[in-house]
């Protein structure tokens, strides 16, 4: 038996991914050039449109001038576009899965929330919610309670924080008004976890309470208070798609299945001060550091079918 080195396996996977991305990008460029309409930055049809718009615009100008060259990307364009696409593919996959894991965990102990959310699906989407969404995906906008439920998961379990390099001369203002210098181009971050557990912003901060997002007079306002998708001008470009994916999963599953965390052994005494979820979910309540704040040791569930 011949052992294939891990590096060679990784090379094969990356090469296969590059070929797939190259095909999709070229198809998108060809479509834009044939239609003769370059999407604007303000109203793109997809993230792909934003990444290739400058290349497509240049190709379209050449066609108008009678130059019919190749539509393929240059090596530098491929490197830039592929690196961004891979980042979004990998980042979007792991973060969505981690959010779903914690969301199912929280819902497993909140049957009243599950019932209220499912009732919203029936009232807004009818007896066959999935069919309704296939016919009219924009109906996802009519699910405010479902969106509130989803937002509570990354509030309680934020997956990461922004990392930014401060420009020269930047200072940090402390809570007591002191200004501290930030020398040597240090990387700075705002702790999403600290913000999401601030009792001044989120009363009853450790509770899974979707209703906090419904009342406009009580709901936290401003991008600085809910940082699940980043903030300060560098928000996640796929946040709308990610939220829609989570809504679709909720619509598909909540009316058909039940979810229970497997092997729970709640503790009688709290281990930490920042949360009491440990009393319900024990070690499952804590995140494991990786590319994102993912469930520690997986998230085992017992899934049943509703009668």
Short mmCIF file of C-alpha atoms in Angstrom, two decimals:
data_model
loop_
_atom_site.label_atom_id
_atom_site.label_comp_id
_atom_site.label_asym_id
_atom_site.label_seq_id
_atom_site.Cartn_x
_atom_site.Cartn_y
_atom_site.Cartn_z
CA UNK A 1 0.00 0.00 0.00
CA UNK A 2 1.34 3.40 -1.00
CA UNK A 3 0.72 6.28 1.40
CA UNK A 4 -0.22 9.51 -0.37
CA UNK A 5 1.39 12.42 1.49
CA UNK A 6 -1.06 14.76 3.20
CA UNK A 7 0.42 17.71 1.33
CA UNK A 8 -0.36 16.04 -2.03
CA UNK A 9 -3.93 15.35 -0.94
CA UNK A 10 -4.33 18.98 0.04
CA UNK A 11 -2.89 20.06 -3.33
CA UNK A 12 -5.42 17.89 -5.19
CA UNK A 13 -8.33 19.32 -3.19
CA UNK A 14 -7.18 22.91 -3.73
CA UNK A 15 -6.67 22.28 -7.46
CA UNK A 16 -10.15 20.82 -7.77
CA UNK A 17 -11.63 23.79 -5.92
CA UNK A 18 -9.73 26.23 -8.14
CA UNK A 19 -11.05 24.55 -11.28
CA UNK A 20 -14.60 24.75 -10.00
CA UNK A 21 -14.23 28.41 -9.01
CA UNK A 22 -12.61 29.26 -12.35
CA UNK A 23 -15.53 27.73 -14.22
CA UNK A 24 -18.13 29.59 -12.14
CA UNK A 25 -16.30 32.92 -12.42
CA UNK A 26 -15.87 32.62 -16.19
CA UNK A 27 -19.55 31.73 -16.59
CA UNK A 28 -20.49 34.81 -14.58
CA UNK A 29 -18.21 37.07 -16.65
CA UNK A 30 -19.60 35.62 -19.88
CA UNK A 31 -23.16 36.24 -18.72
CA UNK A 32 -22.48 39.87 -17.82
CA UNK A 33 -20.67 40.55 -21.11
CA UNK A 34 -23.43 38.92 -23.16
CA UNK A 35 -26.12 40.88 -21.35
CA UNK A 36 -24.08 44.07 -21.72
CA UNK A 37 -25.07 45.21 -18.24
CA UNK A 38 -22.46 45.51 -15.49
CA UNK A 39 -24.12 45.38 -12.04
CA UNK A 40 -23.63 48.44 -9.85
CA UNK A 41 -21.91 48.39 -6.47
CA UNK A 42 -25.16 49.50 -4.82
CA UNK A 43 -27.37 46.82 -6.39
CA UNK A 44 -25.39 43.67 -7.21
CA UNK A 45 -27.15 40.38 -7.86
CA UNK A 46 -24.57 38.44 -5.88
CA UNK A 47 -21.24 38.73 -4.11
CA UNK A 48 -19.66 37.26 -7.23
CA UNK A 49 -20.91 40.28 -9.20
CA UNK A 50 -19.05 42.60 -6.84
CA UNK A 51 -15.81 40.65 -7.14
CA UNK A 52 -15.73 40.48 -10.94
CA UNK A 53 -17.49 43.70 -11.92
CA UNK A 54 -14.28 45.59 -12.78
CA UNK A 55 -12.99 42.73 -14.94
CA UNK A 56 -16.37 42.33 -16.65
CA UNK A 57 -16.59 46.08 -17.21
CA UNK A 58 -13.15 46.10 -18.89
CA UNK A 59 -14.10 43.15 -21.11
CA UNK A 60 -17.35 44.84 -22.07
CA UNK A 61 -15.53 48.04 -23.05
CA UNK A 62 -13.15 46.02 -25.23
CA UNK A 63 -16.10 44.34 -26.96
CA UNK A 64 -17.66 47.72 -27.65
CA UNK A 65 -14.36 48.81 -29.21
CA UNK A 66 -14.28 45.79 -31.48
CA UNK A 67 -11.70 43.84 -29.48
CA UNK A 68 -12.81 40.26 -28.85
CA UNK A 69 -10.12 38.90 -26.57
CA UNK A 70 -10.30 36.12 -24.00
CA UNK A 71 -12.68 36.56 -21.09
CA UNK A 72 -10.55 34.58 -18.64
CA UNK A 73 -9.02 36.27 -15.62
CA UNK A 74 -5.36 37.13 -15.36
CA UNK A 75 -3.30 35.30 -12.74
CA UNK A 76 -3.35 38.32 -10.39
CA UNK A 77 -7.14 38.68 -10.77
CA UNK A 78 -7.60 34.96 -10.10
CA UNK A 79 -5.48 35.14 -6.96
CA UNK A 80 -7.48 38.06 -5.57
CA UNK A 81 -10.93 36.73 -6.47
CA UNK A 82 -10.25 33.10 -5.51
CA UNK A 83 -8.82 34.05 -2.11
CA UNK A 84 -11.93 36.11 -1.34
CA UNK A 85 -14.29 33.38 -2.53
CA UNK A 86 -12.50 30.71 -0.49
CA UNK A 87 -12.62 32.91 2.59
CA UNK A 88 -16.37 33.37 2.20
CA UNK A 89 -16.99 29.69 1.47
CA UNK A 90 -15.01 28.47 4.47
CA UNK A 91 -16.10 31.26 6.79
CA UNK A 92 -19.75 31.01 5.82
CA UNK A 93 -19.87 27.24 6.23
CA UNK A 94 -18.32 26.94 9.69
CA UNK A 95 -20.05 29.97 11.20
CA UNK A 96 -23.50 28.95 9.97
CA UNK A 97 -23.04 25.41 11.29
CA UNK A 98 -21.82 26.60 14.69
CA UNK A 99 -24.72 29.05 14.98
CA UNK A 100 -27.19 26.28 14.11
CA UNK A 101 -25.69 23.95 16.71
CA UNK A 102 -26.10 26.45 19.53
CA UNK A 103 -29.53 27.47 18.23
CA UNK A 104 -30.81 23.89 18.32
CA UNK A 105 -29.26 23.49 21.76
CA UNK A 106 -31.10 26.55 23.10
CA UNK A 107 -34.38 25.60 21.43
CA UNK A 108 -34.24 22.09 22.91
CA UNK A 109 -35.01 23.66 26.30
CA UNK A 110 -37.45 26.31 25.03
CA UNK A 111 -40.58 24.53 23.73
CA UNK A 112 -42.65 27.71 24.03
CA UNK A 113 -40.26 29.52 21.67
CA UNK A 114 -40.40 26.62 19.20
CA UNK A 115 -44.20 26.66 19.23
CA UNK A 116 -44.40 30.44 18.79
CA UNK A 117 -41.91 30.34 15.92
CA UNK A 118 -43.72 27.50 14.16
CA UNK A 119 -47.01 29.35 14.57
CA UNK A 120 -45.45 32.35 12.81
CA UNK A 121 -44.40 30.10 9.92
CA UNK A 122 -47.97 28.83 9.47
CA UNK A 123 -49.54 32.28 9.79
CA UNK A 124 -47.17 33.95 7.34
CA UNK A 125 -46.34 31.10 4.94
CA UNK A 126 -49.41 28.88 5.08
CA UNK A 127 -49.81 25.16 5.72
CA UNK A 128 -46.90 24.33 3.36
CA UNK A 129 -44.19 26.86 4.30
CA UNK A 130 -41.47 25.23 2.19
CA UNK A 131 -43.61 25.35 -0.95
CA UNK A 132 -44.42 29.00 -0.29
CA UNK A 133 -40.73 29.90 0.02
CA UNK A 134 -39.88 28.06 -3.19
CA UNK A 135 -42.50 30.13 -5.00
CA UNK A 136 -41.62 33.41 -3.30
CA UNK A 137 -38.32 33.52 -1.33
CA UNK A 138 -38.92 37.17 -0.38
CA UNK A 139 -41.52 35.92 2.13
CA UNK A 140 -38.58 35.30 4.48
CA UNK A 141 -38.80 38.99 5.33
CA UNK A 142 -42.15 38.38 6.99
CA UNK A 143 -40.70 36.30 9.82
CA UNK A 144 -39.65 38.83 12.51
CA UNK A 145 -39.96 36.43 15.43
CA UNK A 146 -37.90 33.77 13.64
CA UNK A 147 -35.21 36.38 13.01
CA UNK A 148 -35.31 37.37 16.68
CA UNK A 149 -34.86 33.72 17.71
CA UNK A 150 -31.88 33.35 15.40
CA UNK A 151 -30.24 36.55 16.68
CA UNK A 152 -30.28 35.27 20.25
CA UNK A 153 -27.95 32.39 19.32
CA UNK A 154 -24.96 34.51 18.14
CA UNK A 155 -25.70 37.01 20.90
CA UNK A 156 -25.20 34.36 23.56
CA UNK A 157 -22.57 32.52 21.51
CA UNK A 158 -20.66 35.02 19.35
CA UNK A 159 -18.38 33.25 16.92
CA UNK A 160 -15.56 35.78 16.79
CA UNK A 161 -14.45 39.40 17.02
CA UNK A 162 -13.13 42.00 14.61
CA UNK A 163 -9.37 42.26 14.24
CA UNK A 164 -8.08 45.57 12.93
CA UNK A 165 -4.66 47.19 12.64
CA UNK A 166 -4.83 50.67 14.07
CA UNK A 167 -3.22 53.49 12.04
CA UNK A 168 -0.25 55.42 13.50
CA UNK A 169 -1.22 57.88 16.22
CA UNK A 170 -4.26 55.92 17.37
CA UNK A 171 -5.07 56.16 21.07
CA UNK A 172 -7.34 54.10 23.29
CA UNK A 173 -9.72 55.86 25.69
CA UNK A 174 -10.35 53.90 28.88
CA UNK A 175 -13.57 53.88 30.90
CA UNK A 176 -12.16 56.53 33.24
CA UNK A 177 -11.16 58.91 30.44
CA UNK A 178 -7.44 58.13 30.17
CA UNK A 179 -5.94 58.05 26.67
CA UNK A 180 -3.41 55.29 26.06
CA UNK A 181 -1.11 55.19 23.01
CA UNK A 182 -1.27 52.29 20.58
CA UNK A 183 2.31 51.90 19.40
CA UNK A 184 3.97 49.63 16.83
CA UNK A 185 0.83 49.07 14.76
CA UNK A 186 -0.77 46.71 17.26
CA UNK A 187 -3.81 44.68 16.24
CA UNK A 188 -6.91 45.79 18.12
CA UNK A 189 -10.22 44.06 18.68
CA UNK A 190 -13.58 44.81 20.27
CA UNK A 191 -14.69 41.90 22.43
CA UNK A 192 -18.04 40.81 20.99
CA UNK A 193 -18.63 38.52 23.95
CA UNK A 194 -18.21 41.37 26.43
CA UNK A 195 -20.61 43.62 24.50
CA UNK A 196 -23.26 40.91 24.11
CA UNK A 197 -23.20 40.17 27.85
CA UNK A 198 -23.32 43.81 28.98
CA UNK A 199 -26.32 44.12 31.33
CA UNK A 200 -26.69 47.81 30.43
CA UNK A 201 -27.39 46.82 26.82
CA UNK A 202 -29.05 43.45 27.34
CA UNK A 203 -31.13 43.18 30.54
CA UNK A 204 -31.47 39.58 31.69
CA UNK A 205 -28.34 39.02 29.65
CA UNK A 206 -27.88 35.28 30.19
CA UNK A 207 -31.44 34.36 29.20
CA UNK A 208 -32.48 33.04 25.81
CA UNK A 209 -35.21 35.61 25.23
CA UNK A 210 -36.02 36.40 21.56
CA UNK A 211 -38.68 38.91 22.60
CA UNK A 212 -35.93 41.41 23.45
CA UNK A 213 -35.56 42.06 19.69
CA UNK A 214 -39.27 42.58 18.97
CA UNK A 215 -40.14 45.73 20.92
CA UNK A 216 -38.47 48.63 19.02
CA UNK A 217 -38.39 50.75 22.19
CA UNK A 218 -36.47 48.12 24.14
CA UNK A 219 -34.42 46.40 21.43
CA UNK A 220 -30.72 47.33 21.29
CA UNK A 221 -30.14 49.76 18.46
CA UNK A 222 -27.06 50.58 16.45
CA UNK A 223 -24.44 48.31 14.85
CA UNK A 224 -22.18 48.64 17.88
CA UNK A 225 -24.48 46.61 20.14
CA UNK A 226 -25.00 43.49 18.01
CA UNK A 227 -21.72 42.42 16.47
CA UNK A 228 -22.44 38.87 15.35
CA UNK A 229 -21.47 39.89 11.80
CA UNK A 230 -18.73 42.35 12.75
CA UNK A 231 -18.99 46.11 12.65
CA UNK A 232 -17.32 49.47 12.09
CA UNK A 233 -17.46 49.39 8.31
CA UNK A 234 -16.10 45.83 8.00
CA UNK A 235 -19.25 43.77 8.41
CA UNK A 236 -19.61 40.29 6.95
CA UNK A 237 -20.55 40.58 3.24
CA UNK A 238 -22.62 37.42 3.49
CA UNK A 239 -24.71 38.34 6.54
CA UNK A 240 -28.01 38.62 4.66
CA UNK A 241 -27.45 35.29 2.95
CA UNK A 242 -26.42 33.71 6.24
CA UNK A 243 -29.53 34.98 8.03
CA UNK A 244 -31.76 33.74 5.20
CA UNK A 245 -30.14 30.29 5.30
CA UNK A 246 -30.82 30.03 9.03
CA UNK A 247 -34.43 31.16 8.54
CA UNK A 248 -34.95 28.50 5.87
CA UNK A 249 -33.54 25.79 8.16
CA UNK A 250 -35.90 26.90 10.94
CA UNK A 251 -38.90 26.82 8.58
CA UNK A 252 -38.01 23.32 7.33
CA UNK A 253 -37.26 21.75 10.71
CA UNK A 254 -39.41 23.32 13.43
CA UNK A 255 -42.70 21.91 12.18
CA UNK A 256 -41.40 18.39 11.57
CA UNK A 257 -38.72 17.50 14.10
CA UNK A 258 -37.79 17.72 17.77
CA UNK A 259 -34.24 18.24 19.00
CA UNK A 260 -32.86 17.25 22.39
CA UNK A 261 -29.27 17.62 23.57
CA UNK A 262 -27.90 14.15 24.19
CA UNK A 263 -26.19 13.19 27.42
CA UNK A 264 -26.95 16.32 29.43
CA UNK A 265 -25.96 16.22 33.09
CA UNK A 266 -26.80 19.68 34.48
CA UNK A 267 -24.71 20.95 37.34
CA UNK A 268 -26.28 22.33 40.52
CA UNK A 269 -23.59 24.95 41.13
CA UNK A 270 -22.43 27.55 38.57
CA UNK A 271 -18.83 27.43 37.40
CA UNK A 272 -18.65 30.92 35.93
CA UNK A 273 -20.06 34.36 36.68
CA UNK A 274 -20.85 35.50 33.14
CA UNK A 275 -23.53 32.89 32.41
CA UNK A 276 -25.85 30.43 34.13
CA UNK A 277 -26.44 28.31 31.02
CA UNK A 278 -23.99 25.83 32.53
CA UNK A 279 -26.74 24.89 35.00
CA UNK A 280 -28.82 23.59 32.08
CA UNK A 281 -26.33 22.41 29.46
CA UNK A 282 -23.17 21.82 31.50
CA UNK A 283 -19.99 21.66 29.35
CA UNK A 284 -22.04 21.89 26.15
CA UNK A 285 -22.74 25.50 27.11
CA UNK A 286 -19.12 26.51 26.52
CA UNK A 287 -17.46 27.26 23.22
CA UNK A 288 -14.24 25.81 21.88
CA UNK A 289 -11.76 28.13 20.23
CA UNK A 290 -10.98 27.37 16.58
CA UNK A 291 -11.46 29.36 13.41
CA UNK A 292 -14.61 30.43 15.21
CA UNK A 293 -16.23 29.85 18.60
CA UNK A 294 -17.59 26.39 17.84
CA UNK A 295 -19.28 23.80 20.08
CA UNK A 296 -16.82 21.90 22.21
CA UNK A 297 -16.60 18.20 21.30
CA UNK A 298 -19.42 18.56 18.79
CA UNK A 299 -23.11 18.93 19.55
CA UNK A 300 -24.79 15.54 19.90
CA UNK A 301 -28.57 15.65 19.44
CA UNK A 302 -31.43 13.19 19.66
CA UNK A 303 -33.69 14.02 16.73
CA UNK A 304 -37.30 12.87 16.66
CA UNK A 305 -40.13 13.25 14.20
CA UNK A 306 -43.22 15.11 15.33
CA UNK A 307 -46.49 13.21 15.25
#
